[in-house]
């Protein structure tokens, strides 16, 4: 009988690298991701270091084609949360499993995430500003707007570091 473990954990959009690292640490300790929902991860007992987990922010229109493409590499599609796709792959003999490896693709992904974050941030801050004259208090929108602003700047910093790395390697 296989053991199952559920963990509830929050990762923000700009912490996707930390989320992936945590998921791989779980896999290395013998718990591989088998299902994912918003703030909820389900793991099954497995051999330590048997699987590698990858997250991908999907920006293309046809997600089914992309999932099929990744599955052709031997990876398994686990699920998605919003536009984040989760894959795992059983590793053999030191092979690696990466989805995005070139700097241009990484920058494109960060640009898209940053645009979405900026739109959500602006929308929340506009709600706050619009409600000031009405005497309504929107603390959640203010917190979300400020948090989104912080996240947008973190993503822009990551993008800037990738751009510098691209210049160095050219």
PDB file of N, CA, C and O in Angstrom, residues 96-137:
ATOM      1  N   UNK A  96      19.413  14.643 -16.905  1.00  0.00           N
ATOM      2  CA  UNK A  96      18.758  15.813 -16.319  1.00  0.00           C
ATOM      3  C   UNK A  96      17.427  16.047 -17.026  1.00  0.00           C
ATOM      4  O   UNK A  96      17.215  15.582 -18.135  1.00  0.00           O
ATOM      5  N   UNK A  97      16.570  16.772 -16.345  1.00  0.00           N
ATOM      6  CA  UNK A  97      15.254  17.084 -16.888  1.00  0.00           C
ATOM      7  C   UNK A  97      15.027  18.576 -16.693  1.00  0.00           C
ATOM      8  O   UNK A  97      14.840  19.046 -15.587  1.00  0.00           O
ATOM      9  N   UNK A  98      15.098  19.325 -17.777  1.00  0.00           N
ATOM     10  CA  UNK A  98      14.871  20.762 -17.748  1.00  0.00           C
ATOM     11  C   UNK A  98      13.900  21.108 -18.854  1.00  0.00           C
ATOM     12  O   UNK A  98      13.900  20.480 -19.906  1.00  0.00           O
ATOM     13  N   UNK A  99      13.078  22.118 -18.588  1.00  0.00           N
ATOM     14  CA  UNK A  99      12.113  22.535 -19.600  1.00  0.00           C
ATOM     15  C   UNK A  99      12.597  23.750 -20.370  1.00  0.00           C
ATOM     16  O   UNK A  99      12.587  23.768 -21.581  1.00  0.00           O
ATOM     17  N   UNK A 100      12.993  24.779 -19.676  1.00  0.00           N
ATOM     18  CA  UNK A 100      13.531  25.973 -20.333  1.00  0.00           C
ATOM     19  C   UNK A 100      15.010  26.073 -19.999  1.00  0.00           C
ATOM     20  O   UNK A 100      15.386  26.100 -18.834  1.00  0.00           O
ATOM     21  N   UNK A 101      15.826  26.128 -21.023  1.00  0.00           N
ATOM     22  CA  UNK A 101      17.264  26.199 -20.774  1.00  0.00           C
ATOM     23  C   UNK A 101      17.907  27.438 -21.379  1.00  0.00           C
ATOM     24  O   UNK A 101      18.937  27.884 -20.906  1.00  0.00           O
ATOM     25  N   UNK A 102      17.305  28.002 -22.410  1.00  0.00           N
ATOM     26  CA  UNK A 102      17.934  29.162 -23.039  1.00  0.00           C
ATOM     27  C   UNK A 102      17.459  30.461 -22.376  1.00  0.00           C
ATOM     28  O   UNK A 102      16.318  30.570 -21.921  1.00  0.00           O
ATOM     29  N   UNK A 103      18.327  31.425 -22.324  1.00  0.00           N
ATOM     30  CA  UNK A 103      18.068  32.680 -21.612  1.00  0.00           C
ATOM     31  C   UNK A 103      16.898  33.442 -22.240  1.00  0.00           C
ATOM     32  O   UNK A 103      16.079  34.018 -21.520  1.00  0.00           O
ATOM     33  N   UNK A 104      16.785  33.430 -23.566  1.00  0.00           N
ATOM     34  CA  UNK A 104      15.684  34.149 -24.218  1.00  0.00           C
ATOM     35  C   UNK A 104      14.320  33.614 -23.769  1.00  0.00           C
ATOM     36  O   UNK A 104      13.399  34.394 -23.521  1.00  0.00           O
ATOM     37  N   UNK A 105      14.181  32.295 -23.661  1.00  0.00           N
ATOM     38  CA  UNK A 105      12.918  31.702 -23.202  1.00  0.00           C
ATOM     39  C   UNK A 105      12.644  32.051 -21.744  1.00  0.00           C
ATOM     40  O   UNK A 105      11.502  32.318 -21.365  1.00  0.00           O
ATOM     41  N   UNK A 106      13.699  32.041 -20.929  1.00  0.00           N
ATOM     42  CA  UNK A 106      13.542  32.408 -19.515  1.00  0.00           C
ATOM     43  C   UNK A 106      13.108  33.867 -19.379  1.00  0.00           C
ATOM     44  O   UNK A 106      12.231  34.196 -18.570  1.00  0.00           O
ATOM     45  N   UNK A 107      13.693  34.731 -20.185  1.00  0.00           N
ATOM     46  CA  UNK A 107      13.323  36.153 -20.157  1.00  0.00           C
ATOM     47  C   UNK A 107      11.878  36.327 -20.626  1.00  0.00           C
ATOM     48  O   UNK A 107      11.112  37.087 -20.024  1.00  0.00           O
ATOM     49  N   UNK A 108      11.498  35.611 -21.669  1.00  0.00           N
ATOM     50  CA  UNK A 108      10.123  35.706 -22.176  1.00  0.00           C
ATOM     51  C   UNK A 108       9.125  35.274 -21.102  1.00  0.00           C
ATOM     52  O   UNK A 108       8.083  35.902 -20.907  1.00  0.00           O
ATOM     53  N   UNK A 109       9.446  34.200 -20.386  1.00  0.00           N
ATOM     54  CA  UNK A 109       8.569  33.736 -19.303  1.00  0.00           C
ATOM     55  C   UNK A 109       8.466  34.804 -18.218  1.00  0.00           C
ATOM     56  O   UNK A 109       7.367  35.127 -17.768  1.00  0.00           O
ATOM     57  N   UNK A 110       9.591  35.368 -17.805  1.00  0.00           N
ATOM     58  CA  UNK A 110       9.562  36.416 -16.777  1.00  0.00           C
ATOM     59  C   UNK A 110       8.784  37.632 -17.241  1.00  0.00           C
ATOM     60  O   UNK A 110       8.045  38.238 -16.454  1.00  0.00           O
ATOM     61  N   UNK A 111       8.928  38.010 -18.509  1.00  0.00           N
ATOM     62  CA  UNK A 111       8.178  39.152 -19.048  1.00  0.00           C
ATOM     63  C   UNK A 111       6.674  38.912 -18.927  1.00  0.00           C
ATOM     64  O   UNK A 111       5.922  39.803 -18.528  1.00  0.00           O
ATOM     65  N   UNK A 112       6.240  37.708 -19.270  1.00  0.00           N
ATOM     66  CA  UNK A 112       4.807  37.403 -19.219  1.00  0.00           C
ATOM     67  C   UNK A 112       4.296  37.406 -17.784  1.00  0.00           C
ATOM     68  O   UNK A 112       3.248  37.991 -17.489  1.00  0.00           O
ATOM     69  N   UNK A 113       5.017  36.771 -16.877  1.00  0.00           N
ATOM     70  CA  UNK A 113       4.614  36.745 -15.468  1.00  0.00           C
ATOM     71  C   UNK A 113       4.580  38.168 -14.920  1.00  0.00           C
ATOM     72  O   UNK A 113       3.648  38.550 -14.201  1.00  0.00           O
ATOM     73  N   UNK A 114       5.562  38.951 -15.286  1.00  0.00           N
ATOM     74  CA  UNK A 114       5.657  40.343 -14.817  1.00  0.00           C
ATOM     75  C   UNK A 114       4.468  41.167 -15.318  1.00  0.00           C
ATOM     76  O   UNK A 114       3.899  41.961 -14.565  1.00  0.00           O
ATOM     77  N   UNK A 115       4.080  40.969 -16.560  1.00  0.00           N
ATOM     78  CA  UNK A 115       2.920  41.696 -17.106  1.00  0.00           C
ATOM     79  C   UNK A 115       1.646  41.336 -16.354  1.00  0.00           C
ATOM     80  O   UNK A 115       0.853  42.218 -16.007  1.00  0.00           O
ATOM     81  N   UNK A 116       1.445  40.056 -16.096  1.00  0.00           N
ATOM     82  CA  UNK A 116       0.260  39.626 -15.349  1.00  0.00           C
ATOM     83  C   UNK A 116       0.281  40.214 -13.946  1.00  0.00           C
ATOM     84  O   UNK A 116      -0.726  40.739 -13.456  1.00  0.00           O
ATOM     85  N   UNK A 117       1.436  40.149 -13.293  1.00  0.00           N
ATOM     86  CA  UNK A 117       1.567  40.718 -11.949  1.00  0.00           C
ATOM     87  C   UNK A 117       1.276  42.219 -11.958  1.00  0.00           C
ATOM     88  O   UNK A 117       0.587  42.737 -11.070  1.00  0.00           O
ATOM     89  N   UNK A 118       1.799  42.918 -12.941  1.00  0.00           N
ATOM     90  CA  UNK A 118       1.587  44.360 -13.023  1.00  0.00           C
ATOM     91  C   UNK A 118       0.106  44.688 -13.223  1.00  0.00           C
ATOM     92  O   UNK A 118      -0.412  45.625 -12.605  1.00  0.00           O
ATOM     93  N   UNK A 119      -0.583  43.923 -14.061  1.00  0.00           N
ATOM     94  CA  UNK A 119      -2.018  44.156 -14.276  1.00  0.00           C
ATOM     95  C   UNK A 119      -2.826  43.935 -12.999  1.00  0.00           C
ATOM     96  O   UNK A 119      -3.703  44.736 -12.658  1.00  0.00           O
ATOM     97  N   UNK A 120      -2.532  42.865 -12.291  1.00  0.00           N
ATOM     98  CA  UNK A 120      -3.228  42.584 -11.030  1.00  0.00           C
ATOM     99  C   UNK A 120      -2.933  43.683 -10.011  1.00  0.00           C
ATOM    100  O   UNK A 120      -3.825  44.139  -9.292  1.00  0.00           O
ATOM    101  N   UNK A 121      -1.691  44.126  -9.973  1.00  0.00           N
ATOM    102  CA  UNK A 121      -1.284  45.185  -9.051  1.00  0.00           C
ATOM    103  C   UNK A 121      -2.028  46.481  -9.346  1.00  0.00           C
ATOM    104  O   UNK A 121      -2.615  47.097  -8.449  1.00  0.00           O
ATOM    105  N   UNK A 122      -2.030  46.885 -10.605  1.00  0.00           N
ATOM    106  CA  UNK A 122      -2.704  48.126 -10.998  1.00  0.00           C
ATOM    107  C   UNK A 122      -4.195  48.026 -10.703  1.00  0.00           C
ATOM    108  O   UNK A 122      -4.795  48.978 -10.178  1.00  0.00           O
ATOM    109  N   UNK A 123      -4.809  46.895 -11.014  1.00  0.00           N
ATOM    110  CA  UNK A 123      -6.244  46.723 -10.751  1.00  0.00           C
ATOM    111  C   UNK A 123      -6.546  46.880  -9.262  1.00  0.00           C
ATOM    112  O   UNK A 123      -7.492  47.587  -8.884  1.00  0.00           O
ATOM    113  N   UNK A 124      -5.758  46.263  -8.409  1.00  0.00           N
ATOM    114  CA  UNK A 124      -5.984  46.375  -6.965  1.00  0.00           C
ATOM    115  C   UNK A 124      -5.773  47.798  -6.465  1.00  0.00           C
ATOM    116  O   UNK A 124      -6.558  48.304  -5.656  1.00  0.00           O
ATOM    117  N   UNK A 125      -4.742  48.452  -6.947  1.00  0.00           N
ATOM    118  CA  UNK A 125      -4.488  49.824  -6.506  1.00  0.00           C
ATOM    119  C   UNK A 125      -5.544  50.791  -7.030  1.00  0.00           C
ATOM    120  O   UNK A 125      -5.926  51.735  -6.336  1.00  0.00           O
ATOM    121  N   UNK A 126      -6.065  50.552  -8.237  1.00  0.00           N
ATOM    122  CA  UNK A 126      -7.147  51.384  -8.758  1.00  0.00           C
ATOM    123  C   UNK A 126      -8.417  51.231  -7.930  1.00  0.00           C
ATOM    124  O   UNK A 126      -9.139  52.209  -7.700  1.00  0.00           O
ATOM    125  N   UNK A 127      -8.696  50.026  -7.479  1.00  0.00           N
ATOM    126  CA  UNK A 127      -9.851  49.806  -6.604  1.00  0.00           C
ATOM    127  C   UNK A 127      -9.688  50.614  -5.317  1.00  0.00           C
ATOM    128  O   UNK A 127     -10.635  51.255  -4.854  1.00  0.00           O
ATOM    129  N   UNK A 128      -8.489  50.596  -4.759  1.00  0.00           N
ATOM    130  CA  UNK A 128      -8.231  51.355  -3.533  1.00  0.00           C
ATOM    131  C   UNK A 128      -8.448  52.841  -3.770  1.00  0.00           C
ATOM    132  O   UNK A 128      -9.144  53.513  -3.001  1.00  0.00           O
ATOM    133  N   UNK A 129      -7.886  53.370  -4.849  1.00  0.00           N
ATOM    134  CA  UNK A 129      -8.005  54.798  -5.154  1.00  0.00           C
ATOM    135  C   UNK A 129      -9.461  55.171  -5.421  1.00  0.00           C
ATOM    136  O   UNK A 129      -9.961  56.192  -4.936  1.00  0.00           O
ATOM    137  N   UNK A 130     -10.173  54.337  -6.170  1.00  0.00           N
ATOM    138  CA  UNK A 130     -11.574  54.622  -6.498  1.00  0.00           C
ATOM    139  C   UNK A 130     -12.456  54.636  -5.255  1.00  0.00           C
ATOM    140  O   UNK A 130     -13.448  55.367  -5.202  1.00  0.00           O
ATOM    141  N   UNK A 131     -12.115  53.895  -4.251  1.00  0.00           N
ATOM    142  CA  UNK A 131     -12.938  53.799  -3.049  1.00  0.00           C
ATOM    143  C   UNK A 131     -12.627  54.880  -2.011  1.00  0.00           C
ATOM    144  O   UNK A 131     -13.382  55.060  -1.066  1.00  0.00           O
ATOM    145  N   UNK A 132     -11.519  55.589  -2.193  1.00  0.00           N
ATOM    146  CA  UNK A 132     -11.144  56.630  -1.217  1.00  0.00           C
ATOM    147  C   UNK A 132     -12.232  57.687  -1.109  1.00  0.00           C
ATOM    148  O   UNK A 132     -12.649  58.064  -0.023  1.00  0.00           O
ATOM    149  N   UNK A 133     -12.734  58.163  -2.228  1.00  0.00           N
ATOM    150  CA  UNK A 133     -13.765  59.197  -2.228  1.00  0.00           C
ATOM    151  C   UNK A 133     -15.100  58.720  -1.678  1.00  0.00           C
ATOM    152  O   UNK A 133     -15.909  59.521  -1.219  1.00  0.00           O
ATOM    153  N   UNK A 134     -15.352  57.433  -1.716  1.00  0.00           N
ATOM    154  CA  UNK A 134     -16.610  56.873  -1.226  1.00  0.00           C
ATOM    155  C   UNK A 134     -16.569  56.566   0.266  1.00  0.00           C
ATOM    156  O   UNK A 134     -17.554  56.099   0.820  1.00  0.00           O
ATOM    157  N   UNK A 135     -15.428  56.758   0.883  1.00  0.00           N
ATOM    158  CA  UNK A 135     -15.298  56.468   2.302  1.00  0.00           C
ATOM    159  C   UNK A 135     -15.211  54.986   2.608  1.00  0.00           C
ATOM    160  O   UNK A 135     -15.299  54.583   3.765  1.00  0.00           O
ATOM    161  N   UNK A 136     -15.041  54.149   1.593  1.00  0.00           N
ATOM    162  CA  UNK A 136     -14.920  52.711   1.819  1.00  0.00           C
ATOM    163  C   UNK A 136     -13.460  52.346   2.054  1.00  0.00           C
ATOM    164  O   UNK A 136     -12.555  52.955   1.486  1.00  0.00           O
ATOM    165  N   UNK A 137     -13.263  51.363   2.870  1.00  0.00           N
ATOM    166  CA  UNK A 137     -11.920  50.916   3.190  1.00  0.00           C
ATOM    167  C   UNK A 137     -11.689  49.564   2.519  1.00  0.00           C
ATOM    168  O   UNK A 137     -12.447  48.628   2.733  1.00  0.00           O
TER     169      UNK A 137
END
